[in-house]
PDB file of C-alpha atoms in Angstrom:
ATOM      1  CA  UNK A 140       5.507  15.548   0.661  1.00 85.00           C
ATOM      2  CA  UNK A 141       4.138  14.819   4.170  1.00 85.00           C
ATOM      3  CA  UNK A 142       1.706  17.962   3.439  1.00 87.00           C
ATOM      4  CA  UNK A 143       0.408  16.706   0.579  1.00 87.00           C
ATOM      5  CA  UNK A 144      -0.128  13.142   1.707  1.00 87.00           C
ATOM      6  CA  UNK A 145      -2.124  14.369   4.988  1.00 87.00           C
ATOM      7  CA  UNK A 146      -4.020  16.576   2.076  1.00 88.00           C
ATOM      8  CA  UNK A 147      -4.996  13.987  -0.052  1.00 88.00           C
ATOM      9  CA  UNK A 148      -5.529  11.684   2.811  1.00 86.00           C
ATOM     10  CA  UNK A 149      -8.172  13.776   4.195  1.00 87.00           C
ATOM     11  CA  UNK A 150     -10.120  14.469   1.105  1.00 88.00           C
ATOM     12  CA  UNK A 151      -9.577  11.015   0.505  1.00 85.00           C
ATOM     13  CA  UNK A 152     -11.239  10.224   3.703  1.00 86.00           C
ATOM     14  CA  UNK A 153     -13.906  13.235   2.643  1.00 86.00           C
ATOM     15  CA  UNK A 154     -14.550  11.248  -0.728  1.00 89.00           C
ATOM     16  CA  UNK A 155     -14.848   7.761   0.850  1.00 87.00           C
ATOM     17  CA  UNK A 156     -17.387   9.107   3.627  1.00 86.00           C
ATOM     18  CA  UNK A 157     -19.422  10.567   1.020  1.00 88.00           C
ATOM     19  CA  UNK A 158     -19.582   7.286  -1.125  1.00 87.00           C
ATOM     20  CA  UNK A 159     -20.421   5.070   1.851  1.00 83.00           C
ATOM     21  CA  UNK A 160     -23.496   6.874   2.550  1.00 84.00           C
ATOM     22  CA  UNK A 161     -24.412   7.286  -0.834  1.00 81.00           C
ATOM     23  CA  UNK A 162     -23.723   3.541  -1.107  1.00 80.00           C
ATOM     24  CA  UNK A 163     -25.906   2.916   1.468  1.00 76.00           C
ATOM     25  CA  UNK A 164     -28.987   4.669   0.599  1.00 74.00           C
ATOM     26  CA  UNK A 165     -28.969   3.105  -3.138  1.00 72.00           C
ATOM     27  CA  UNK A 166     -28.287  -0.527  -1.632  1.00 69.00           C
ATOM     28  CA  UNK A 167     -31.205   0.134   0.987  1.00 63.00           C
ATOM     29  CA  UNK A 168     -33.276   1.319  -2.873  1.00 63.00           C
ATOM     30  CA  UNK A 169     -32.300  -1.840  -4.705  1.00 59.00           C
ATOM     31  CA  UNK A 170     -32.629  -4.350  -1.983  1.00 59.00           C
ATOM     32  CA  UNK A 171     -35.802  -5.695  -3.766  1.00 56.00           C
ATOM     33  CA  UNK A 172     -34.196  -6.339  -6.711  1.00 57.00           C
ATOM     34  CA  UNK A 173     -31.386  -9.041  -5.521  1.00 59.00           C
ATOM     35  CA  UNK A 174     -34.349 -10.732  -4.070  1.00 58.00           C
ATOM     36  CA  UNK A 175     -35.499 -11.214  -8.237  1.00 58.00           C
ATOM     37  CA  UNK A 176     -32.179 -11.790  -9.847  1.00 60.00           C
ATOM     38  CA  UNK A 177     -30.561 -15.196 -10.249  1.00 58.00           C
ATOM     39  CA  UNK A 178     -27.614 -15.505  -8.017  1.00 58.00           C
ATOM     40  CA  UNK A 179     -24.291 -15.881  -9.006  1.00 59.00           C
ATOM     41  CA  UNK A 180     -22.241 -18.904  -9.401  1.00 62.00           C
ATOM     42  CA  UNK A 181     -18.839 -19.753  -8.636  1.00 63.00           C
ATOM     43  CA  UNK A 182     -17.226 -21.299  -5.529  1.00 73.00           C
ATOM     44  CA  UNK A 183     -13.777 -19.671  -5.992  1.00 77.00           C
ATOM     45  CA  UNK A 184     -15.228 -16.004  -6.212  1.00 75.00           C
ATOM     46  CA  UNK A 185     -17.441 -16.918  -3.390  1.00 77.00           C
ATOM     47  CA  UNK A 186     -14.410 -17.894  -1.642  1.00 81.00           C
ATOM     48  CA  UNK A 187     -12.187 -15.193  -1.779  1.00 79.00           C
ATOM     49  CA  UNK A 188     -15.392 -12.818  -1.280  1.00 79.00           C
ATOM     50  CA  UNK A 189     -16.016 -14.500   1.768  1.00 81.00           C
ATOM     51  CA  UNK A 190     -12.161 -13.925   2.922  1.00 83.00           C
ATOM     52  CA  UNK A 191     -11.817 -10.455   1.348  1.00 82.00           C
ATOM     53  CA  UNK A 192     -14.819  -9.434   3.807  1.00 84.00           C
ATOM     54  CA  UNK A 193     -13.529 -11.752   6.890  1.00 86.00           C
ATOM     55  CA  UNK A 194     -10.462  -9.045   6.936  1.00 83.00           C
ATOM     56  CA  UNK A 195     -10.587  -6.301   9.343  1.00 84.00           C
ATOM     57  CA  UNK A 196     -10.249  -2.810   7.365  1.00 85.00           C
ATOM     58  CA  UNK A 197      -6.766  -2.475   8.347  1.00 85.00           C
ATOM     59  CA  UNK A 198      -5.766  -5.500   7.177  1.00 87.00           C
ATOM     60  CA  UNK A 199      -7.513  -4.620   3.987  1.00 88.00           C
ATOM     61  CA  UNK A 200      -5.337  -1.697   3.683  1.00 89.00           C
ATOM     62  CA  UNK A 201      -1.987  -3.563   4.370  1.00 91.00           C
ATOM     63  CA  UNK A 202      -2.930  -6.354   1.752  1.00 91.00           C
ATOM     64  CA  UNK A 203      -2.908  -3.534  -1.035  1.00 91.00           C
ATOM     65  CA  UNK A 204       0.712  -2.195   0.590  1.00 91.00           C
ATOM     66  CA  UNK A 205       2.185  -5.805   1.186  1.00 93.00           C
ATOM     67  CA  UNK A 206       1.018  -6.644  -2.987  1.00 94.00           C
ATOM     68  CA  UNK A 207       2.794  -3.237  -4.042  1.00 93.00           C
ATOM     69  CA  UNK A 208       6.138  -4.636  -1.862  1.00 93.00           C
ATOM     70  CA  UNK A 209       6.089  -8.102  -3.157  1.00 94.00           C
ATOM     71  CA  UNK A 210       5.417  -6.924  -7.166  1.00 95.00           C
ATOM     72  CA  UNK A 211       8.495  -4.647  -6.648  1.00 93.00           C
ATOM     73  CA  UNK A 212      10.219  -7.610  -4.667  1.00 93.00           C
ATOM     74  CA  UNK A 213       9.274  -9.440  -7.884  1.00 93.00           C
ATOM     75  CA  UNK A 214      10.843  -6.563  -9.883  1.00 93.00           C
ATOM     76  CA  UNK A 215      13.963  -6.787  -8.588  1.00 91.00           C
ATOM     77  CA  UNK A 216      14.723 -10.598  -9.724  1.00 92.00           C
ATOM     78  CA  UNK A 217      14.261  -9.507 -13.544  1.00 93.00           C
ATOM     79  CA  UNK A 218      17.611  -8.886 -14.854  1.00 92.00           C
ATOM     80  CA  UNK A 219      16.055  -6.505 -17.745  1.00 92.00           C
ATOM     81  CA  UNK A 220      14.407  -4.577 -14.906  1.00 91.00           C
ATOM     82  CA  UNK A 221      17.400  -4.494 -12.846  1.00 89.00           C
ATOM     83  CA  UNK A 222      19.028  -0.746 -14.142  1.00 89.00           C
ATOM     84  CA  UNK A 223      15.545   1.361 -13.522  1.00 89.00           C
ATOM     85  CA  UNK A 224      15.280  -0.681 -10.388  1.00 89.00           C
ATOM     86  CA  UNK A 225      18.626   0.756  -9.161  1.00 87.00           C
ATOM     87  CA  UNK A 226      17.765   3.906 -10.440  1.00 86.00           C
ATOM     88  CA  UNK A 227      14.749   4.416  -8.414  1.00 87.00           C
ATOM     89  CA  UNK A 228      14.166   2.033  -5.680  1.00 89.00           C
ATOM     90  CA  UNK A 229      17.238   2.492  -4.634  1.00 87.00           C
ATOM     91  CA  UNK A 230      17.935   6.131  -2.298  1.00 83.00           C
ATOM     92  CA  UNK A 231      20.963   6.871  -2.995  1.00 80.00           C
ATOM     93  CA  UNK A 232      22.044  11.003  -2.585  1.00 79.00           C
ATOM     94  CA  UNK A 233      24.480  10.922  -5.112  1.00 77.00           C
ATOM     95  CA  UNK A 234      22.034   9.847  -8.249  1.00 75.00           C
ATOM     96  CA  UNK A 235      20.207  11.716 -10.867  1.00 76.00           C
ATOM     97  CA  UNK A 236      16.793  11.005  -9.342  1.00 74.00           C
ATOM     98  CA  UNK A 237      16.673  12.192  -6.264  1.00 70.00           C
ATOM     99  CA  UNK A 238      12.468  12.488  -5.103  1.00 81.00           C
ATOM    100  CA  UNK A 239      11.205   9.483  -5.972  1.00 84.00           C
ATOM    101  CA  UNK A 240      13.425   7.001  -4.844  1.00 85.00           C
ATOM    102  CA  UNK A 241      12.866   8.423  -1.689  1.00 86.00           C
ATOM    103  CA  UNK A 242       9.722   7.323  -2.128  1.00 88.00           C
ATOM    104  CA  UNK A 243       9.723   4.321  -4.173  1.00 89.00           C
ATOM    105  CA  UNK A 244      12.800   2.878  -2.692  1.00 88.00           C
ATOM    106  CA  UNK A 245      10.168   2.587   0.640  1.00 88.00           C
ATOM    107  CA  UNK A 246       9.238  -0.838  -1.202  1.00 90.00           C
ATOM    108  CA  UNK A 247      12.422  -2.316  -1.859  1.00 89.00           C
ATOM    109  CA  UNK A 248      13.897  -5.500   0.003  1.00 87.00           C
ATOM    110  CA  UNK A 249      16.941  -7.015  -0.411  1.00 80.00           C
ATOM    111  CA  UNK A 250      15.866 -10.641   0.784  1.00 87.00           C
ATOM    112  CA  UNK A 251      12.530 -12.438   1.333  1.00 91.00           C
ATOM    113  CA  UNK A 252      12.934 -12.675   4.719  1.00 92.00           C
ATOM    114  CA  UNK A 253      13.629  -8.528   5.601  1.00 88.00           C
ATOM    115  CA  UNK A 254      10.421  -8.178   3.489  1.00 90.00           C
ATOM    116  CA  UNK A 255       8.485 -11.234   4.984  1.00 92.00           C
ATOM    117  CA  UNK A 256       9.330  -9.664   8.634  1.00 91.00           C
ATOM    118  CA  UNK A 257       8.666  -6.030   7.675  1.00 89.00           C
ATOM    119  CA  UNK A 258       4.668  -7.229   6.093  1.00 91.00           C
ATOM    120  CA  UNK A 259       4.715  -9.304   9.159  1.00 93.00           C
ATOM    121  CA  UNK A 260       5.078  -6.462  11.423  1.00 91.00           C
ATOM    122  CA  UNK A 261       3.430  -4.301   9.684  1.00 89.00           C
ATOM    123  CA  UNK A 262       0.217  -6.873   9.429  1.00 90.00           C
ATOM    124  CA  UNK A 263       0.465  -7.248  13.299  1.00 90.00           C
ATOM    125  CA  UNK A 264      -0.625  -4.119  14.118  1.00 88.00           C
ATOM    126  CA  UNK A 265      -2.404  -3.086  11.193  1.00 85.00           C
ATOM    127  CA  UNK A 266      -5.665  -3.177  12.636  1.00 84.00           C
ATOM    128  CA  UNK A 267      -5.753  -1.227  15.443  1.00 88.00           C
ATOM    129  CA  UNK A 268      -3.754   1.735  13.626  1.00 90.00           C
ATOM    130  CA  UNK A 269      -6.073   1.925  10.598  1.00 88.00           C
ATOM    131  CA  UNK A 270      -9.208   1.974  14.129  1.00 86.00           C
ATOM    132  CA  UNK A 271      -7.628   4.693  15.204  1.00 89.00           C
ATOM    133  CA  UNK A 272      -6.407   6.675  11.731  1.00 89.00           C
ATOM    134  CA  UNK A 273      -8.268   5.546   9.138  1.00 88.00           C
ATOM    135  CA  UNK A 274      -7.178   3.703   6.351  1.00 88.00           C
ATOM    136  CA  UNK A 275      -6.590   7.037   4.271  1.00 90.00           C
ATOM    137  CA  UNK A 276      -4.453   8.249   7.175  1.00 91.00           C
ATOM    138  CA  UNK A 277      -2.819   5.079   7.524  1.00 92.00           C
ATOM    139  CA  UNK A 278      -1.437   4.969   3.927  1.00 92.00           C
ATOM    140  CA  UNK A 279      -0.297   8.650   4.498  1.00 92.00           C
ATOM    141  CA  UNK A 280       1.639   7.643   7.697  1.00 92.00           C
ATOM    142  CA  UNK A 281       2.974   4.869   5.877  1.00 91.00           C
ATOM    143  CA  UNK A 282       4.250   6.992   2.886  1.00 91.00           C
ATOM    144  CA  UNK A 283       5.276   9.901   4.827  1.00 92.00           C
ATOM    145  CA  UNK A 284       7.269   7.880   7.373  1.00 90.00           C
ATOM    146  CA  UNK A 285       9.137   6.356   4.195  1.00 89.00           C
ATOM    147  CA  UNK A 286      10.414   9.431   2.677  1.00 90.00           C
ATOM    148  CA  UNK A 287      11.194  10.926   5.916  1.00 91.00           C
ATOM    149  CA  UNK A 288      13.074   8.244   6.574  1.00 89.00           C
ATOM    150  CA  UNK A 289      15.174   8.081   3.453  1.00 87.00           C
ATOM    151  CA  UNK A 290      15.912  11.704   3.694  1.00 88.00           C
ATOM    152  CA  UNK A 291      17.246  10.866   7.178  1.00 89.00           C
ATOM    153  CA  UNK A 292      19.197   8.399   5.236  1.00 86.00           C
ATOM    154  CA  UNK A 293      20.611  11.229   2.779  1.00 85.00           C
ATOM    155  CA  UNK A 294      21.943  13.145   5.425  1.00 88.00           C
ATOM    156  CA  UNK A 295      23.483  10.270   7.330  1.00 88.00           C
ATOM    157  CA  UNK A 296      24.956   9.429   3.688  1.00 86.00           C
ATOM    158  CA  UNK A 297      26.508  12.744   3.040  1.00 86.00           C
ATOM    159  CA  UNK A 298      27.322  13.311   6.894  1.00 89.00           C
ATOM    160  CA  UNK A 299      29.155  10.320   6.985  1.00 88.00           C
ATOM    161  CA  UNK A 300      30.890  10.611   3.165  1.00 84.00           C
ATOM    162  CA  UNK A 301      29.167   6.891   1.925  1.00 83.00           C
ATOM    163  CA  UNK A 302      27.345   7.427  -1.404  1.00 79.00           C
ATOM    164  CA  UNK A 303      25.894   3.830  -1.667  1.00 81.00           C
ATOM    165  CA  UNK A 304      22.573   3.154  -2.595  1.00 80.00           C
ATOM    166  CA  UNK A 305      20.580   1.652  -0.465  1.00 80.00           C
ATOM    167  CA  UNK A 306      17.074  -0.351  -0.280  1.00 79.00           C
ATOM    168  CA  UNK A 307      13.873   0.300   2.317  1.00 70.00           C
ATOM    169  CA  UNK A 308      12.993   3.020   4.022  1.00 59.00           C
TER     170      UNK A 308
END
């Protein structure tokens, strides 16, 4: 899994590079013509524009994770949801799905307050990891570090004898 997300990370990264210049040299093309169109209206869009582009890239990147953990947060307090929730957001090494809980069970909390202090965390230092990685890289960190650490929680599980399920990474 870790393979593959480092894979697609980097073509991702490939992909994005490639569209920013392209981006670039048809903006620097149709310049002239914002200067003929009416503008827009609306002060909300304007708004949230204007904070959408205030973010650093990193924390750009961790809004998109942090919206993933609170939908499935979200999930979790359906009661018609809450049988495929425990079947895969939940890693537990005795169940019939084993892969991808190990992955989706990285976005599981129990409480609001384990999953306010994890996106709290992971906010803080958001931005100077995505500097340094890349926001492709970043997500495959983030990913990677999740399964890796659920199958560390499998073999703790069956080491230990304790087949409960369990939420987070």
């Amino acid at each position: 899994f870790t393979g593959s997300a480092f894979g697609s990370a980097a073509i991702w990264q490939y992909e994005s590079l490639k569209s920013r210049v392209q981006t670039y040299f048809e903006e620097a093309r149709a310049d002239w013509l914002d200067k003929i169109r009416p503008q827009k209206r609306g002060d909300f869009r304007k708004q949230v524009n204007s904070w959408w582009n205030s973010l650093t890239e990193g924390q750009r990147t961790v809004t998109g994770i942090i919206a993933a953990n609170v939908f499935v947060f979200c999930l979790w307090r359906l009661p018609g949801m809450r049988r495929i929730m425990f079947t895969y957001f939940t890693s537990d090494p005795s169940s019939r799905a084993l892969c991808s809980p190990m992955l989706l069970s990285t976005f599981s909390h129990f409480s609001l307050f384990h999953m306010a202090a994890n996106m709290y965390v992971l906010w803080s230092f958001s931005s100077s990891i995505v500097s340094l990685l890349g926001c492709e890289q970043f997500i495959a960190v983030y990913l990677s570090a999740g399964v890796i650490s659920s199958f560390v929680s499998y073999v703790a599980k069956m080491a230990t004898g304790r087949f409960e399920p369990s939420l987070g990474a």
